[in-house]
Amino acid sequence: MHEHVTHPVPAEWAANAKIDADAYALKYRASVDDPDSFWLGEAQRIDWMRAPTKIKDTCFDTDNFRIKWFEDGTLNLAANCLDRHLATRGDDVAILWEPDHPDTPNRQLTYRELHEATCRFANLLKDKGVKRGDRVTIYLPMVPEAAVAMLACARIGAVHSIVFAGFSPDALAQRITDCESTIVLTSDEGLRGGKKVPLKANVDAACAKAKVDTVIMLRHTGADVPFVEGRDVDWAEAVAGMSAHCEPEEMNAEDPLFILYTSGSTGKPKGVLHTTGGYAVWASMTHEYTFDYRPGQIYWCAADIGWVTGHSYVVYGPLMNGATTLMFEGVPNYPDFSRFWQVVDKYEVEQFYAAPTALRALMREGDEWVKKTSRKSLKVLGSVGEPINPEAWDWYYDVVGDKRCPIVDTWWQTETGGHMITPLPGAHALKPGSASFPMFGVQPAVVDPADGHVLEGATEGALVILDSWPGQMRTVYGDHDRFIQTYFSQYPGKYFTGDGCRRDEDGYYWITGRIDDVINVSGHRMGTAEVESALVDHDAVAEAAVVGMPHDVKGQGIYAYVTTMEGVENTEELRKELIQWVRKEIGPIATPDVVQFAPGLPKTRSGKIMRRILRKIAENDTGNLGDTSTLADPSVVDDLLANSPHAK
Ligand code: WT7
């Protein structure tokens, strides 16, 4: 029913937007018909040290595979975020920091101050032996120093790898080891919703498992934490002795900028590697067009810097565009459910960008929390990270945006660097729940999942991208074969997104969710295999199978089927212990919602687990389990059905 509601482009948007419907159509055509000219034009948004003359050299065919953008250009991304603004807007606020608790003093850094802090910290990194190309692990809360750390790495050509500060010591150690980084930046503690997160203690635990020479620690909450002589460095003390001058390193467009680990369908997270030039053009362009961003506007992306959204749309995109970017340390429901909207009013935020899971959680608490705030500064609302259901979309539009603000439902991935499919506020009539139309240069296609042939018109299937775009990841760090294997072998010559998708009769794209063994919990991406391997690490567990289940707030919840070892009693205590175990092994975001003990898992005679059946039971859609005749022992299904929480 919802699909039939379409919100036309408001007249004032059509008249004043940077990109209106005609401009979109023209620019889109130009971007795919003549990519070299189009991207040469868009590259002008960057201050190059040496301007690129070669624009696009890409091929998705595995025997001739290459992705190169602006390959003879050189630049420094930190200089593009900072130095270039000093003359024109040096005293404008670059970062507005809103702390966890509203009574804690907030902070703001002008472009000049951020530049100075970045140079000092860059010099500290050099002093600690960090060189161009070295990997630096960042495990910091949402404080301005996190942006300083990223920019300092970019300034000296070091490659940052941010690990979300909610990940466990084991997950951190795994990521440190994978990219062979010997330096970790952290703080004493983090603070979220009034709760302390023991970041330094986590780093200490990770250091027992990984080879780390230097830990630079920011004092944030002031907690008394152990300090390891010879390894640990006090951030503020060390930075005070550093020069505020640091020449930006001249980087090639294809030099690595950052690594960000993300989940795939195997147990081991992938180090997604992004390079400098193409990413810069992509993050800057998409930030400007998607949000219709104009200098002077206060812009707020509520994502954590531990996710790609924080990289592209809290730090790099907005700062390249000279924006005032708001960084929020806290959570939407602390001290109460009005917090988001109070912050919007406090700073007169014009663009607000968040994940549907947060919106659904707030929606449940009723409209009053929203309505008692003004929100009249808001112009564009953004959604990111997971499909937004039409109910949440309507609430966002009607209640939060007072039916005035276009919603940009941005579909993209860690791998894509920035927005791929999204409405533009002045160009597209909105259909609630649809990511709508491709960004410039993006050529999506829907293919038949079975044989990969491209489907035309109104259809449904697997979402692929036919040609490269500048913000595309270049490799999986240390494992190029895995990169090719994961993204380009399923449908040869095409980039496979892992998502299912429908295209309607008007050409709108609707993302239907992952069709691989990846689930999306509260907008956080999780490999079912990662949770499975955490479970089987427990002594009592013989085997585990994990699937997603529908969840009102999280979008998807985690449903684990566990077969215990011979002789182990399947008690309530064990169930709770396993839930805590996964929490500790991976982090709170991986906490299973359901653990069902299963004496056997439904396997084919060749030993492959039939996940389809497990998904159906988890979804309580057991009317038609499909063909179970190939199961080695069909009776296990009866047991699973009888013992599912839905049956009780
Ligand atoms: C997966 C990527 C996008 C950056 C943050 C998450 C899902 C993302 C949408 C959207 C429907 C979405 C997809 C995608 N997803 N945005 N607007 N509508 N689904 O990045 O952790 O790499 O996850 O998130 O399934 O593949 P990520």
XYZ file of C-alpha atoms and ligand atoms in Angstrom:
675
model
C 0.000 0.000 0.000
C 2.797 2.357 0.953
C 4.460 1.991 -2.406
C 1.742 3.975 -4.064
C 2.444 7.099 -2.040
C 4.796 9.352 -3.950
C 5.982 12.690 -2.638
C 6.697 15.065 -5.498
C 9.721 17.371 -5.378
C 8.595 20.465 -3.418
C 8.416 23.564 -5.625
C 11.072 25.507 -3.696
C 13.418 22.555 -4.013
C 12.804 22.230 -7.724
C 13.571 25.928 -8.111
C 16.663 26.209 -5.919
C 18.379 22.838 -5.686
C 21.933 22.333 -6.892
C 20.644 19.400 -8.913
C 17.074 19.507 -10.199
C 15.367 16.828 -12.304
C 16.728 18.125 -15.613
C 20.232 18.596 -14.269
C 20.148 15.071 -12.880
C 19.098 13.592 -16.204
C 21.731 15.525 -18.155
C 24.549 14.899 -15.735
C 23.700 11.243 -15.339
C 23.770 10.690 -19.096
C 27.034 12.577 -19.405
C 28.553 10.559 -16.571
C 27.932 7.231 -18.267
C 28.258 8.275 -21.914
C 31.573 10.076 -21.506
C 33.022 9.246 -18.112
C 36.433 10.733 -18.884
C 35.033 14.225 -19.487
C 32.551 13.972 -16.658
C 35.151 12.929 -14.094
C 37.740 15.357 -15.360
C 35.131 17.996 -14.549
C 34.334 16.618 -11.105
C 38.048 16.245 -10.351
C 38.242 20.040 -10.330
C 36.715 19.994 -6.863
C 40.065 18.696 -5.578
C 43.260 20.693 -5.073
C 45.700 18.469 -6.916
C 49.432 18.855 -6.470
C 49.790 17.492 -9.979
C 46.549 17.500 -11.969
C 45.578 14.122 -13.416
C 45.657 13.686 -17.177
C 44.573 10.035 -17.140
C 41.074 9.804 -15.741
C 39.592 6.320 -15.885
C 41.279 3.014 -16.530
C 39.079 0.214 -15.278
C 38.064 -3.282 -16.274
C 36.020 -5.825 -14.293
C 36.952 -8.827 -16.470
C 39.067 -11.087 -14.320
C 41.759 -11.708 -16.945
C 42.313 -8.003 -17.525
C 41.194 -6.699 -14.165
C 42.161 -3.178 -13.084
C 40.666 -0.225 -11.264
C 42.598 3.021 -11.628
C 41.243 6.512 -11.358
C 43.143 9.773 -11.904
C 46.256 7.615 -11.855
C 48.883 10.244 -12.683
C 47.388 12.833 -10.319
C 48.929 13.629 -6.941
C 47.272 15.179 -3.915
C 47.043 15.169 -0.171
C 43.629 14.549 1.322
C 44.304 16.297 4.634
C 45.381 19.385 2.705
C 42.097 19.157 0.794
C 40.197 18.992 4.072
C 42.169 21.716 5.848
C 44.852 23.850 4.198
C 42.772 24.892 1.215
C 40.131 26.386 3.534
C 42.472 28.440 5.702
C 42.479 31.547 3.549
C 38.733 31.626 2.972
C 37.183 30.074 6.069
C 39.973 29.456 8.545
C 37.883 30.797 11.414
C 34.722 28.908 10.497
C 33.891 25.947 12.680
C 35.027 22.688 11.106
C 34.002 20.316 13.892
C 31.253 20.902 16.416
C 31.470 18.341 19.165
C 28.434 17.444 21.247
C 29.352 15.305 24.281
C 27.558 12.277 25.655
C 25.835 14.302 28.350
C 24.278 17.645 27.426
C 25.669 19.322 30.577
C 29.276 18.502 29.705
C 30.853 21.479 27.939
C 30.794 21.058 24.178
C 33.762 21.839 21.962
C 34.335 23.385 18.606
C 37.374 23.473 16.387
C 37.787 25.982 13.590
C 39.496 24.953 10.390
C 42.601 26.741 11.647
C 42.537 24.883 14.965
C 41.869 21.545 13.306
C 44.746 22.196 10.909
C 47.084 22.948 13.768
C 46.013 19.926 15.812
C 46.423 17.708 12.762
C 49.926 18.996 12.011
C 51.047 18.494 15.602
C 49.672 15.000 15.748
C 51.128 14.171 12.330
C 54.522 15.197 13.679
C 53.986 12.994 16.705
C 53.237 10.027 14.460
C 56.435 10.707 12.522
C 58.317 11.024 15.786
C 57.063 7.563 16.723
C 58.477 6.215 13.490
C 55.307 6.103 11.380
C 56.161 6.400 7.702
C 54.276 6.752 4.466
C 52.381 3.507 3.803
C 52.494 2.276 7.425
C 49.221 1.161 8.968
C 47.901 2.950 12.040
C 45.077 1.398 14.058
C 42.595 3.855 15.525
C 40.373 2.683 18.400
C 38.875 5.912 19.633
C 35.481 7.153 20.749
C 33.592 9.915 18.948
C 35.802 12.824 19.922
C 37.422 15.442 17.677
C 40.785 13.760 18.217
C 39.498 10.833 16.172
C 39.192 13.144 13.167
C 42.570 14.664 14.008
C 44.082 11.171 13.989
C 42.564 10.305 10.611
C 43.675 13.573 9.046
C 47.166 13.271 10.535
C 47.552 9.836 8.931
C 46.351 11.190 5.605
C 48.756 14.104 5.931
C 51.833 11.907 6.227
C 50.595 9.186 3.882
C 50.014 6.597 6.601
C 47.058 4.259 6.148
C 44.518 4.341 8.956
C 42.513 1.349 10.034
C 39.733 2.387 12.363
C 38.287 -0.317 14.574
C 34.866 0.529 15.994
C 35.287 1.230 19.714
C 32.536 -1.279 20.521
C 34.596 -4.220 19.280
C 36.147 -6.675 21.720
C 39.885 -7.037 22.428
C 39.955 -10.187 20.277
C 38.310 -8.483 17.324
C 40.733 -5.577 17.748
C 43.764 -7.867 17.941
C 42.652 -9.712 14.812
C 42.418 -6.449 12.872
C 45.742 -5.121 14.186
C 47.453 -8.346 13.176
C 45.845 -8.617 9.762
C 47.175 -5.258 8.592
C 50.441 -5.570 10.538
C 50.009 -2.302 12.301
C 52.349 -1.714 15.237
C 50.780 1.475 16.557
C 47.361 1.924 18.156
C 45.632 5.205 19.013
C 43.083 5.034 21.803
C 41.677 6.782 24.868
C 41.416 5.853 28.536
C 37.706 5.212 28.185
C 34.793 5.900 25.939
C 31.446 7.193 27.124
C 28.113 6.280 25.598
C 24.744 6.875 27.159
C 26.411 7.469 30.544
C 28.212 4.125 30.400
C 31.966 3.860 30.359
C 33.708 1.701 27.775
C 37.144 0.422 28.863
C 39.025 1.238 25.679
C 42.542 1.290 27.103
C 41.946 -1.973 28.969
C 40.703 -3.480 25.706
C 43.823 -2.278 23.919
C 46.008 -3.744 26.674
C 44.226 -7.078 26.259
C 44.586 -6.902 22.471
C 48.300 -6.128 22.826
C 48.762 -9.466 24.560
C 47.714 -11.104 21.290
C 49.097 -8.709 18.697
C 52.516 -7.195 18.128
C 52.149 -3.547 19.105
C 55.105 -1.229 19.795
C 53.330 2.034 20.529
C 49.996 2.997 22.082
C 49.104 6.686 22.063
C 46.401 7.312 24.629
C 44.116 10.292 24.875
C 42.885 11.160 28.352
C 39.167 11.552 27.870
C 37.214 10.541 30.979
C 40.275 10.865 33.217
C 40.010 7.297 34.464
C 43.006 5.869 36.225
C 44.377 3.311 33.754
C 47.594 1.296 33.719
C 50.409 2.755 31.672
C 53.041 0.511 30.111
C 56.456 2.174 30.180
C 58.206 2.228 26.841
C 55.032 1.416 24.938
C 52.365 3.868 26.052
C 52.409 7.553 25.213
C 50.225 10.265 26.729
C 48.598 12.048 23.793
C 48.362 15.564 25.198
C 51.809 15.543 26.762
C 53.502 14.242 23.634
C 51.657 16.521 21.248
C 52.553 19.623 23.268
C 56.180 19.252 22.251
C 55.438 18.950 18.546
C 55.714 21.602 15.879
C 52.470 22.967 14.415
C 53.999 22.806 10.980
C 53.897 19.664 8.887
C 54.160 19.589 5.111
C 51.486 17.411 3.542
C 52.949 14.374 1.798
C 52.437 14.287 -1.972
C 50.388 11.139 -2.551
C 49.583 9.445 -5.799
C 45.858 9.176 -6.531
C 46.103 5.384 -6.263
C 48.077 5.331 -3.005
C 46.146 3.712 -0.133
C 44.226 6.052 2.159
C 42.558 3.712 4.604
C 41.624 0.160 5.456
C 38.292 -0.594 7.058
C 37.375 -4.096 8.120
C 33.940 -5.340 7.212
C 32.111 -8.620 7.436
C 31.708 -11.006 4.588
C 30.322 -14.472 4.238
C 33.373 -16.146 5.755
C 34.482 -15.925 9.377
C 37.369 -13.552 8.697
C 36.609 -9.845 8.256
C 37.880 -8.266 5.048
C 40.214 -5.281 5.081
C 38.506 -3.064 2.537
C 41.167 -0.815 1.027
C 40.371 2.617 -0.352
C 42.813 4.816 -2.241
C 43.195 8.566 -2.258
C 42.192 10.419 -5.422
C 39.057 8.620 -6.500
C 37.781 8.395 -2.950
C 38.328 12.127 -2.459
C 36.340 13.044 -5.554
C 33.594 10.577 -4.672
C 33.174 11.534 -1.000
C 33.183 15.233 -1.778
C 30.816 14.993 -4.748
C 28.266 12.717 -3.106
C 28.240 14.755 0.100
C 27.547 17.920 -1.843
C 24.850 16.598 -4.177
C 23.011 14.170 -1.930
C 22.605 16.684 0.872
C 22.513 19.746 -1.382
C 25.252 20.986 0.903
C 26.178 24.685 0.865
C 29.008 26.215 2.890
C 27.819 27.719 6.146
C 25.242 25.026 6.797
C 25.487 22.943 9.962
C 25.504 19.323 8.917
C 25.120 16.286 11.158
C 25.795 12.666 10.357
C 25.113 10.631 13.492
C 27.234 7.637 12.444
C 30.317 6.512 14.340
C 33.728 6.977 12.719
C 34.188 3.225 13.195
C 31.948 2.689 10.152
C 32.457 3.870 6.604
C 29.618 6.369 7.019
C 31.726 8.119 9.638
C 34.725 8.168 7.313
C 32.970 9.597 4.273
C 30.190 11.651 5.831
C 31.399 12.781 9.254
C 34.981 13.533 8.298
C 36.241 13.479 4.713
C 33.249 14.517 2.586
C 32.074 17.398 4.777
C 35.568 18.724 5.496
C 36.570 18.697 1.837
C 33.436 20.739 1.226
C 34.266 23.230 3.978
C 31.286 22.182 6.060
C 30.651 22.502 9.754
C 30.326 18.850 10.681
C 28.753 17.859 13.956
C 30.285 14.996 15.856
C 28.100 13.396 18.512
C 29.567 11.258 21.237
C 26.301 9.985 22.652
C 23.274 7.884 21.821
C 19.740 8.788 20.714
C 18.009 7.834 23.974
C 20.224 9.510 26.551
C 19.431 11.341 28.759
C 16.041 10.894 27.081
C 14.377 10.189 23.753
C 14.482 13.832 22.679
C 18.258 14.010 22.486
C 18.667 13.927 18.711
C 16.126 16.676 18.207
C 17.487 18.779 21.051
C 20.897 18.656 19.431
C 19.321 19.591 16.098
C 17.782 22.660 17.760
C 20.870 23.542 19.780
C 23.041 23.907 16.667
C 20.340 24.583 14.061
C 21.279 21.539 12.060
C 20.162 21.674 8.420
C 21.029 18.171 7.226
C 20.537 15.212 9.535
C 21.707 11.721 8.589
C 21.052 8.563 10.663
C 20.269 4.853 10.525
C 16.721 3.455 10.434
C 17.339 1.366 13.553
C 17.712 4.535 15.635
C 14.575 5.971 14.071
C 12.570 2.821 14.780
C 13.730 2.800 18.395
C 12.644 6.432 18.814
C 9.402 5.939 16.926
C 8.335 3.343 19.516
C 8.580 5.919 22.282
C 5.902 8.123 20.791
C 5.778 11.442 18.951
C 5.884 13.705 22.000
C 9.645 13.418 22.345
C 9.990 14.835 18.884
C 7.145 17.303 18.918
C 8.379 19.175 21.944
C 11.381 20.310 19.902
C 11.344 22.813 17.048
C 13.454 21.205 14.265
C 12.639 24.099 11.986
C 16.286 24.374 10.880
C 16.110 20.956 9.185
C 16.185 20.880 5.393
C 17.224 17.346 4.386
C 16.885 14.057 6.265
C 19.105 11.129 5.393
C 18.830 7.405 6.013
C 21.660 4.919 5.744
C 22.823 1.403 6.491
C 19.788 -0.808 5.997
C 16.452 -0.794 4.256
C 14.105 1.746 5.823
C 10.645 0.283 6.174
C 7.838 2.545 4.931
C 6.416 2.939 8.471
C 9.691 4.348 9.759
C 10.070 6.404 6.584
C 6.626 7.961 7.094
C 7.382 8.735 10.718
C 10.696 10.343 9.784
C 9.005 12.382 7.086
C 5.809 13.339 8.910
C 6.920 13.706 12.509
C 10.641 14.548 12.423
C 10.601 16.542 9.195
C 7.083 18.001 9.573
C 6.422 16.945 5.968
C 8.850 19.645 4.807
C 12.120 17.773 4.365
C 13.010 15.406 1.555
C 14.434 12.084 2.768
C 17.525 10.781 1.025
C 17.574 7.005 1.481
C 21.189 6.352 0.561
C 22.136 2.841 -0.499
C 25.854 2.109 -0.498
C 28.454 -0.082 1.181
C 31.850 0.010 2.874
C 33.148 -1.204 -0.478
C 31.632 1.643 -2.486
C 33.177 4.491 -0.478
C 30.083 6.658 -0.830
C 26.477 6.920 -2.005
C 25.559 4.720 -4.970
C 21.788 4.804 -5.202
C 19.888 7.640 -3.581
C 17.277 10.233 -4.349
C 18.590 13.791 -4.676
C 16.389 16.210 -2.736
C 15.670 18.552 -5.631
C 15.552 15.986 -8.400
C 13.445 13.002 -7.484
C 9.902 12.430 -6.301
C 10.197 10.201 -3.249
C 8.753 6.757 -2.742
C 8.995 5.713 0.931
C 11.404 2.809 1.227
C 13.034 3.196 -2.162
C 16.672 4.220 -2.584
C 15.441 5.485 -5.946
C 18.083 6.341 -8.578
C 21.796 5.900 -9.232
C 24.381 8.538 -8.389
C 26.337 9.987 -11.296
C 28.602 7.400 -12.850
C 26.869 4.438 -11.201
C 25.419 1.828 -13.534
C 23.299 -0.572 -11.495
C 21.699 -3.627 -13.053
C 19.415 -6.337 -11.774
C 20.492 -9.831 -12.748
C 18.889 -13.220 -12.535
C 20.551 -14.718 -9.448
C 20.670 -18.128 -11.096
C 22.507 -17.367 -14.334
C 23.532 -13.725 -14.030
C 21.785 -12.466 -17.128
C 20.716 -8.845 -16.971
C 16.989 -8.356 -16.429
C 15.249 -5.385 -18.020
C 12.317 -3.229 -16.953
C 10.317 -3.809 -13.798
C 11.958 -6.821 -12.221
C 13.605 -8.332 -9.177
C 16.914 -10.113 -8.660
C 20.500 -9.576 -7.550
C 21.983 -6.089 -7.630
C 25.209 -5.674 -9.581
C 27.146 -2.631 -10.801
C 28.337 -2.778 -14.392
C 31.289 -0.399 -14.380
C 33.669 1.218 -11.912
C 33.140 4.504 -10.050
C 35.919 6.563 -8.438
C 35.112 5.667 -4.817
C 35.281 1.919 -5.350
C 37.477 -0.177 -3.054
C 40.647 -1.334 -4.788
C 41.446 -4.555 -2.995
C 41.083 -6.610 0.149
C 44.198 -5.744 2.116
C 46.734 -8.513 1.675
C 44.385 -10.727 -0.315
C 43.694 -9.514 -3.836
C 42.397 -12.939 -4.876
C 39.720 -12.715 -2.234
C 38.713 -9.327 -3.648
C 38.246 -10.743 -7.141
C 36.656 -13.898 -5.814
C 34.162 -12.106 -3.564
C 32.950 -9.392 -5.885
C 33.679 -10.283 -9.508
C 33.422 -14.031 -9.892
C 29.752 -14.670 -9.096
C 28.652 -12.708 -12.163
C 31.828 -12.386 -14.243
C 32.607 -8.879 -15.414
C 30.186 -7.321 -12.930
C 30.570 -6.073 -9.361
C 28.243 -8.130 -7.150
C 26.880 -6.155 -4.220
C 25.502 -9.035 -2.147
C 22.116 -7.308 -2.091
C 18.807 -8.258 -3.579
C 16.895 -5.574 -5.398
C 13.684 -4.752 -7.184
C 13.205 -2.145 -9.892
C 9.668 -0.864 -10.315
C 7.816 0.324 -13.397
C 9.096 3.890 -12.858
C 12.709 2.747 -12.688
C 13.021 3.200 -8.899
C 15.389 0.809 -7.152
C 14.235 -0.910 -3.958
C 16.937 -2.693 -1.980
C 15.481 -5.833 -0.442
C 18.443 -6.839 1.758
C 21.406 -9.170 1.677
C 21.165 -12.361 -0.309
C 24.459 -13.785 0.940
C 25.398 -14.988 4.423
C 25.639 -11.481 5.750
C 23.060 -10.012 8.104
C 22.372 -6.429 9.013
C 21.791 -5.854 12.711
C 20.937 -2.257 13.612
C 22.687 -1.122 10.462
C 25.814 -3.056 11.463
C 26.995 -5.635 9.080
C 27.747 -9.066 10.452
C 28.851 -12.292 8.864
C 26.814 -15.204 10.177
C 30.062 -17.189 9.953
C 31.752 -14.818 12.412
C 29.095 -15.459 15.032
C 29.228 -19.183 14.314
C 32.959 -19.321 14.807
C 32.681 -17.399 18.088
C 30.105 -19.950 19.282
C 32.108 -23.036 18.348
C 35.077 -21.552 20.211
C 33.119 -22.287 23.389
C 33.977 -25.657 24.955
C 30.358 -26.771 25.232
C 29.570 -26.161 21.573
C 30.011 -28.781 18.878
C 28.391 -26.942 16.013
C 26.475 -23.749 15.362
C 24.461 -22.213 12.552
C 23.438 -18.572 12.607
C 20.784 -16.826 10.542
C 19.013 -13.481 10.597
C 15.500 -13.077 11.965
C 13.118 -10.135 11.581
C 13.432 -7.668 14.464
C 11.221 -4.617 15.007
C 13.970 -2.243 16.042
C 17.215 -3.789 14.836
C 15.901 -4.663 11.401
C 17.444 -8.084 11.763
C 18.238 -9.985 14.910
C 20.697 -12.852 15.386
C 19.241 -16.348 15.669
C 21.714 -19.072 16.607
C 21.124 -22.813 16.428
C 23.601 -24.572 18.677
C 24.476 -28.256 18.915
C 26.263 -28.917 22.175
C 28.957 -31.502 22.882
C 28.035 -35.021 23.899
C 27.229 -35.086 27.628
C 26.620 -31.334 27.962
C 23.295 -30.410 29.488
C 21.361 -27.773 27.562
C 20.392 -25.573 30.476
C 19.069 -22.037 30.675
C 22.373 -21.059 32.319
C 24.320 -22.364 29.346
C 22.090 -20.464 26.962
C 22.777 -17.227 28.842
C 26.453 -18.027 29.028
C 26.640 -18.519 25.265
C 24.954 -15.184 24.662
C 27.478 -13.452 26.940
C 30.280 -15.396 25.315
C 29.548 -14.067 21.827
C 29.182 -10.569 23.263
C 32.634 -10.872 24.758
C 34.235 -12.548 21.729
C 33.047 -10.081 19.110
C 31.365 -7.165 20.879
C 27.908 -6.124 22.096
C 26.615 -5.599 18.545
C 26.929 -9.345 17.939
C 24.793 -10.391 20.928
C 22.492 -13.232 19.799
C 18.785 -12.548 20.237
C 17.870 -16.217 20.225
C 19.931 -19.288 21.034
C 18.091 -22.490 20.223
C 19.650 -25.770 21.257
C 19.475 -28.202 18.379
C 20.395 -31.865 18.714
C 21.045 -31.848 14.970
C 21.214 -29.324 12.139
C 19.433 -29.884 8.846
C 22.145 -31.110 6.523
C 22.157 -32.461 3.041
C 23.751 -35.819 2.469
C 26.879 -33.995 1.374
C 26.990 -32.242 4.749
C 25.886 -28.768 3.697
C 23.610 -27.024 6.187
C 20.310 -26.028 4.579
C 20.110 -22.492 5.816
C 16.892 -21.877 3.987
C 15.138 -24.084 6.535
C 16.848 -22.432 9.481
C 15.872 -19.007 8.164
C 12.256 -20.023 7.765
C 12.064 -21.346 11.317
C 13.729 -18.189 12.628
C 11.240 -16.087 10.694
C 8.372 -18.242 11.973
C 7.412 -18.866 8.373
C 7.063 -22.591 8.689
C 4.001 -23.185 6.518
C 6.129 -24.198 3.585
C 9.667 -25.280 4.345
C 10.243 -26.292 0.759
C 11.843 -29.484 -0.366
C 13.425 -31.337 2.548
C 13.901 -34.609 0.733
C 17.616 -34.119 0.215
C 18.226 -33.915 3.960
C 20.333 -36.664 5.453
C 17.938 -36.858 8.402
C 14.620 -35.061 7.838
C 13.555 -35.716 11.444
C 15.884 -33.015 12.768
C 13.489 -30.482 11.292
C 10.649 -31.734 13.490
C 12.793 -31.234 16.543
C 13.792 -27.739 15.470
C 10.160 -26.813 14.902
C 9.015 -28.232 18.223
C 11.718 -26.396 20.156
C 11.701 -23.052 18.389
C 10.743 -20.143 20.665
C 7.852 -19.481 18.282
C 6.380 -22.885 19.122
C 6.259 -22.076 22.819
C 25.023 -3.038 3.362
C 26.353 -2.378 3.462
C 26.080 2.220 3.682
C 27.157 2.483 4.629
C 26.919 1.878 5.974
C 26.718 0.401 5.909
C 22.803 -2.342 3.493
C 23.092 0.146 3.295
C 21.129 0.772 2.649
C 19.923 1.402 2.230
C 18.950 -0.711 2.061
C 21.125 -0.619 2.768
C 22.997 -3.181 2.250
C 24.475 -3.047 1.973
N 22.369 -0.979 3.189
N 22.349 1.215 2.990
N 19.814 2.736 2.106
N 18.867 0.615 1.942
N 20.049 -1.366 2.472
O 27.754 -0.160 5.157
O 28.307 -2.047 6.692
O 29.189 -1.972 4.333
O 26.772 -2.435 4.800
O 24.076 -2.302 4.141
O 22.656 -4.501 2.538
O 25.002 -4.102 1.215
P 28.077 -1.678 5.270
